[in-house]
CSV table of C-alpha atoms in Angstrom, one decimal:
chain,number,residue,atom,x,y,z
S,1,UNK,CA,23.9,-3.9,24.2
S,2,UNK,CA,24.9,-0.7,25.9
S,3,UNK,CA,21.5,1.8,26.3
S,4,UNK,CA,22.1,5.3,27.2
S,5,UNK,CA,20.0,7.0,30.0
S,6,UNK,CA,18.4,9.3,27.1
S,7,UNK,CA,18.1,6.5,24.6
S,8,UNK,CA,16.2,4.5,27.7
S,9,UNK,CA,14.1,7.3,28.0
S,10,UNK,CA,13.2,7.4,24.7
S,11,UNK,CA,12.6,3.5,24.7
S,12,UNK,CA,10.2,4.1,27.2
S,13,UNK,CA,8.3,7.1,25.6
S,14,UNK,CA,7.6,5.0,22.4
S,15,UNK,CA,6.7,2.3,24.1
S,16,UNK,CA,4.2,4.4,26.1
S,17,UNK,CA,3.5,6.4,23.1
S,18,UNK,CA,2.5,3.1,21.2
S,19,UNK,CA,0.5,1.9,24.2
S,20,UNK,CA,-2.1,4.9,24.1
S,21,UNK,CA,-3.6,3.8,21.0
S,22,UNK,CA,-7.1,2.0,21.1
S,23,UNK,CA,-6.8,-1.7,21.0
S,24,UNK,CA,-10.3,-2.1,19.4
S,25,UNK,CA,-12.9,0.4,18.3
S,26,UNK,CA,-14.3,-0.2,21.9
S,27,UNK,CA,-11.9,0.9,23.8
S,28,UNK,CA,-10.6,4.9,24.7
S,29,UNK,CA,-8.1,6.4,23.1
S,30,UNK,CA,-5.1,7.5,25.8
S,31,UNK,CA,-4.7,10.7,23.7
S,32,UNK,CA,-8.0,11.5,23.9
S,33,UNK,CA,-7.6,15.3,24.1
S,34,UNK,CA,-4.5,17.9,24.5
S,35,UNK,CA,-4.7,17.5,28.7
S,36,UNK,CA,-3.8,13.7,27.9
S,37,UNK,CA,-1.5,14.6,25.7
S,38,UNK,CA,0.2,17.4,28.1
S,39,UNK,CA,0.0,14.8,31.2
S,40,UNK,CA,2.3,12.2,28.4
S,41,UNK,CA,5.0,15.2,27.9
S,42,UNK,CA,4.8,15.9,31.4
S,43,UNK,CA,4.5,11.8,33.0
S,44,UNK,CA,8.1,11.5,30.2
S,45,UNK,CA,9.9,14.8,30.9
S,46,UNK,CA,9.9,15.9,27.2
S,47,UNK,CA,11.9,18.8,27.1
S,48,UNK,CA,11.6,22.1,24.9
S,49,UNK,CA,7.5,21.9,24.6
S,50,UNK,CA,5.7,24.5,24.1
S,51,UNK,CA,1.8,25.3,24.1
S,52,UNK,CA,0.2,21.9,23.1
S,53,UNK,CA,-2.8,22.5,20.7
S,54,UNK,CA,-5.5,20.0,18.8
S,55,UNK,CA,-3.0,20.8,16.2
S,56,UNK,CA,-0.1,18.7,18.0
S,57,UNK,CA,-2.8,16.0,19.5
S,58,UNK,CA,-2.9,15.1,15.4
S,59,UNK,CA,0.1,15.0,14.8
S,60,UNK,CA,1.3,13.0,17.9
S,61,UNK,CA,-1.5,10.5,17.1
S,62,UNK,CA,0.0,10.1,13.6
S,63,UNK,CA,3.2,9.5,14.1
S,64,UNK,CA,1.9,7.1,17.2
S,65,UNK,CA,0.3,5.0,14.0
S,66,UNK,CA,4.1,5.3,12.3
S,67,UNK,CA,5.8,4.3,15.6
S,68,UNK,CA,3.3,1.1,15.7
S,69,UNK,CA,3.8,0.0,12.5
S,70,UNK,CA,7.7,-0.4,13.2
S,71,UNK,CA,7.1,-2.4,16.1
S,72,UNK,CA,5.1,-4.5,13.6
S,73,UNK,CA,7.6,-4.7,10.9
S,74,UNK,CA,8.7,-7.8,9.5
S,75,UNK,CA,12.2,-7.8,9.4
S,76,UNK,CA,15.1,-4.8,10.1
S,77,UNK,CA,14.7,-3.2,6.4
S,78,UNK,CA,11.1,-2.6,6.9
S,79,UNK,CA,11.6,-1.1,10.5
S,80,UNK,CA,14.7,0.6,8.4
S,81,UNK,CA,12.4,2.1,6.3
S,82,UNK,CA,10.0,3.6,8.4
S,83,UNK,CA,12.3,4.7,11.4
S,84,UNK,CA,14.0,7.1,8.1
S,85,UNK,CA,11.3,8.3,7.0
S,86,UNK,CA,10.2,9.4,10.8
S,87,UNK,CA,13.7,10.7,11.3
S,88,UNK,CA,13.6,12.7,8.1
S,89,UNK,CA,10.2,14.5,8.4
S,90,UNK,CA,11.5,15.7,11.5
S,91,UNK,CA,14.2,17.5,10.8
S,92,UNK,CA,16.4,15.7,12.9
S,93,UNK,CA,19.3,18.4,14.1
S,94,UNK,CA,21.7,16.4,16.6
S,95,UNK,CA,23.2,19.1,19.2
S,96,UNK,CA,24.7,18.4,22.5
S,97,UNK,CA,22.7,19.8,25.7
S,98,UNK,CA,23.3,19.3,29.4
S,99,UNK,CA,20.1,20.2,31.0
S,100,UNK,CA,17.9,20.2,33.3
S,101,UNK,CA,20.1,18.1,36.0
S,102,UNK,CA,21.3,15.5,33.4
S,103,UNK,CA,24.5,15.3,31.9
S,104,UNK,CA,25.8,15.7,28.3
S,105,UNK,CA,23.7,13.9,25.7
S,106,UNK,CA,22.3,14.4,22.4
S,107,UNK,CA,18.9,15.8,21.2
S,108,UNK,CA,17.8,14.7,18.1
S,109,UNK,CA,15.4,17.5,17.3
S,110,UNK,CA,15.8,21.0,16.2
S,111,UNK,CA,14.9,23.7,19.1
S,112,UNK,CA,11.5,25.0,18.6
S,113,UNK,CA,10.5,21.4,16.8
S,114,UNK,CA,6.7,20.4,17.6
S,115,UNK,CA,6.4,18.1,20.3
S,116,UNK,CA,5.6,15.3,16.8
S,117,UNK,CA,8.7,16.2,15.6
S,118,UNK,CA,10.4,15.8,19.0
S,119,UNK,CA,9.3,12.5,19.7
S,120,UNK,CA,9.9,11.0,16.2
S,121,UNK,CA,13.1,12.7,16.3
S,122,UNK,CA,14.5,11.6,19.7
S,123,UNK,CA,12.6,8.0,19.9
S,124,UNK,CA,12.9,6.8,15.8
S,125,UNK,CA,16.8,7.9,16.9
S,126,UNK,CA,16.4,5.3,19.7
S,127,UNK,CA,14.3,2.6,17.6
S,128,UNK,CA,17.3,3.1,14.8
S,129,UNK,CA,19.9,2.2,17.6
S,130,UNK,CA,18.5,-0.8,17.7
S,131,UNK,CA,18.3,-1.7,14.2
S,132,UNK,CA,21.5,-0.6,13.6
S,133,UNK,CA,22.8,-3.0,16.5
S,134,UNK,CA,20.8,-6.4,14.9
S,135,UNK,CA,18.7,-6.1,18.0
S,136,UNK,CA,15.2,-5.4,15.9
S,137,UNK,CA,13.8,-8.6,17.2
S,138,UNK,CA,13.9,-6.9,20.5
S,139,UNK,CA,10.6,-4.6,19.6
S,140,UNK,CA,7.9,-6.7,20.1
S,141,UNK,CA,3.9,-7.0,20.4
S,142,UNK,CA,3.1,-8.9,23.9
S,143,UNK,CA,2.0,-12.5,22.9
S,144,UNK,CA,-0.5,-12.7,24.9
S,145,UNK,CA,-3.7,-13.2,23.0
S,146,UNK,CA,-6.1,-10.9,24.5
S,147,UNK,CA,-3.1,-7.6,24.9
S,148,UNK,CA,-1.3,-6.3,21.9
S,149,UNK,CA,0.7,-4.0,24.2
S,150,UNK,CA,4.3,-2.7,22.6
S,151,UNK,CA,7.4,-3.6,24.7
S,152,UNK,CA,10.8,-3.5,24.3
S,153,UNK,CA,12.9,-7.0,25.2
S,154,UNK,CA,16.0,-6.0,27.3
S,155,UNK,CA,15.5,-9.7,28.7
S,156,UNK,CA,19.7,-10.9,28.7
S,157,UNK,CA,18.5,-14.0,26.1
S,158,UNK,CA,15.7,-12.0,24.3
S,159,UNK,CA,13.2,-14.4,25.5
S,160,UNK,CA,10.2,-12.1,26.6
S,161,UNK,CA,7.0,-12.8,25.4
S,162,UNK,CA,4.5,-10.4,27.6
S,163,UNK,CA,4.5,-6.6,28.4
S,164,UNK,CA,4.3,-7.2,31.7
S,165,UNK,CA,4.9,-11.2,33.5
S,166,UNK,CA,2.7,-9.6,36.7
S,167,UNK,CA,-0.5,-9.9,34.3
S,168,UNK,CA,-0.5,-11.3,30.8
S,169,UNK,CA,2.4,-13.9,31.8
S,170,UNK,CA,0.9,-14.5,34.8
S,171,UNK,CA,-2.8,-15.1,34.0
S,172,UNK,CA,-2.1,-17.3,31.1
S,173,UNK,CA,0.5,-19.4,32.9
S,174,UNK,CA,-2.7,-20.0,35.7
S,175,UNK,CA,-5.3,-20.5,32.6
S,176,UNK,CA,-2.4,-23.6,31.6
S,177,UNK,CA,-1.8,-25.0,34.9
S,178,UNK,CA,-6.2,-25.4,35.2
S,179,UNK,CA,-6.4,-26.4,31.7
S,180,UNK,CA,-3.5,-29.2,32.9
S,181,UNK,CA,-5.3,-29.7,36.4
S,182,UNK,CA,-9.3,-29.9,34.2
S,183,UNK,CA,-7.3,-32.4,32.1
S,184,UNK,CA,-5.7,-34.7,34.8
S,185,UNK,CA,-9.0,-34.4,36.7
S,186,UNK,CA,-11.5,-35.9,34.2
């Protein structure tokens, strides 16, 4: 499957974007005010952003809930379903644009769109490339039981199973080879 740079980006945004959400009631919120919320536009290069106010915190968080629940859909109708109904609320307005360094691509949102419409715009555009291409399957929860990250499987054979292999793959490939060594021991 072919990714564009800006569809990449936008892979990685909602992917990010997903990630800030609380796990558990215990744990902080990575939007927790409008500086987080500036630091994400700024840590993703999100073009075209205004003034951020409590106003667009809200709304990012919403449509953070919206962009979870695709990653969490059954089956490529129900992701479908919710990636046009993201699309749509945002006005989605394709246009050409060659800024900031970067060559031609396309922009999903209209100019002046809030930075919620922006992101559901540009990154449901992304998700939908990969529903449209079979590759659904591809967004996935990490497996690991104690991390519910988001993560996208670019893995050649779509075999990933953890958002990162350096932590949740690693530690509970050690926690099998003691529970193997424990068992061969006594």
């Amino acid at each position: 499957m072919l990714i564009t740079h800006d569809t990449r980006c936008a892979l990685d945004t909602v992917v990010d974007l997903v990630n800030t959400a609380p796990e558990d009631d215990a744990a902080p919120d990575g939007l927790s005010d409008v500086a987080a919320l500036e630091d994400f536009v700024q840590n993703h290069e999100i073009s075209d952003v205004g003034v951020l106010s409590e106003f667009d915190l809200s709304a990012v968080r919403k449509i953070r809930g919206r962009f979870a629940s695709v990653f969490a859909a059954p089956d490529a109708r129900a992701a479908a379903a919710l990636i046009n109904d993201l699309v749509a609320a945002a006005g989605t307005t394709p246009q050409l644009t060659d800024h900031d360094g970067y060559d031609w691509h396309v922009h999903y949102f209209a100019p002046g769109a809030s930075v919620a419409d922006h992101l559901a715009a540009d990154c449901g555009m992304a998700l939908a490339f990969f529903v449209v291409a079979g590759e659904q399957e591809r967004l996935r929860r990490c497996e690991a039981p104690d991390c519910r990250r988001a993560f996208v499987d670019l893995s050649r054979n779509r075999s990933r199973r953890y958002c990162d292999s350096r932590t949740c793959g690693n530690r509970l490939h050690v926690a099998a080879y003691r529970a193997r060594r424990k068992e061969a021991a006594g």
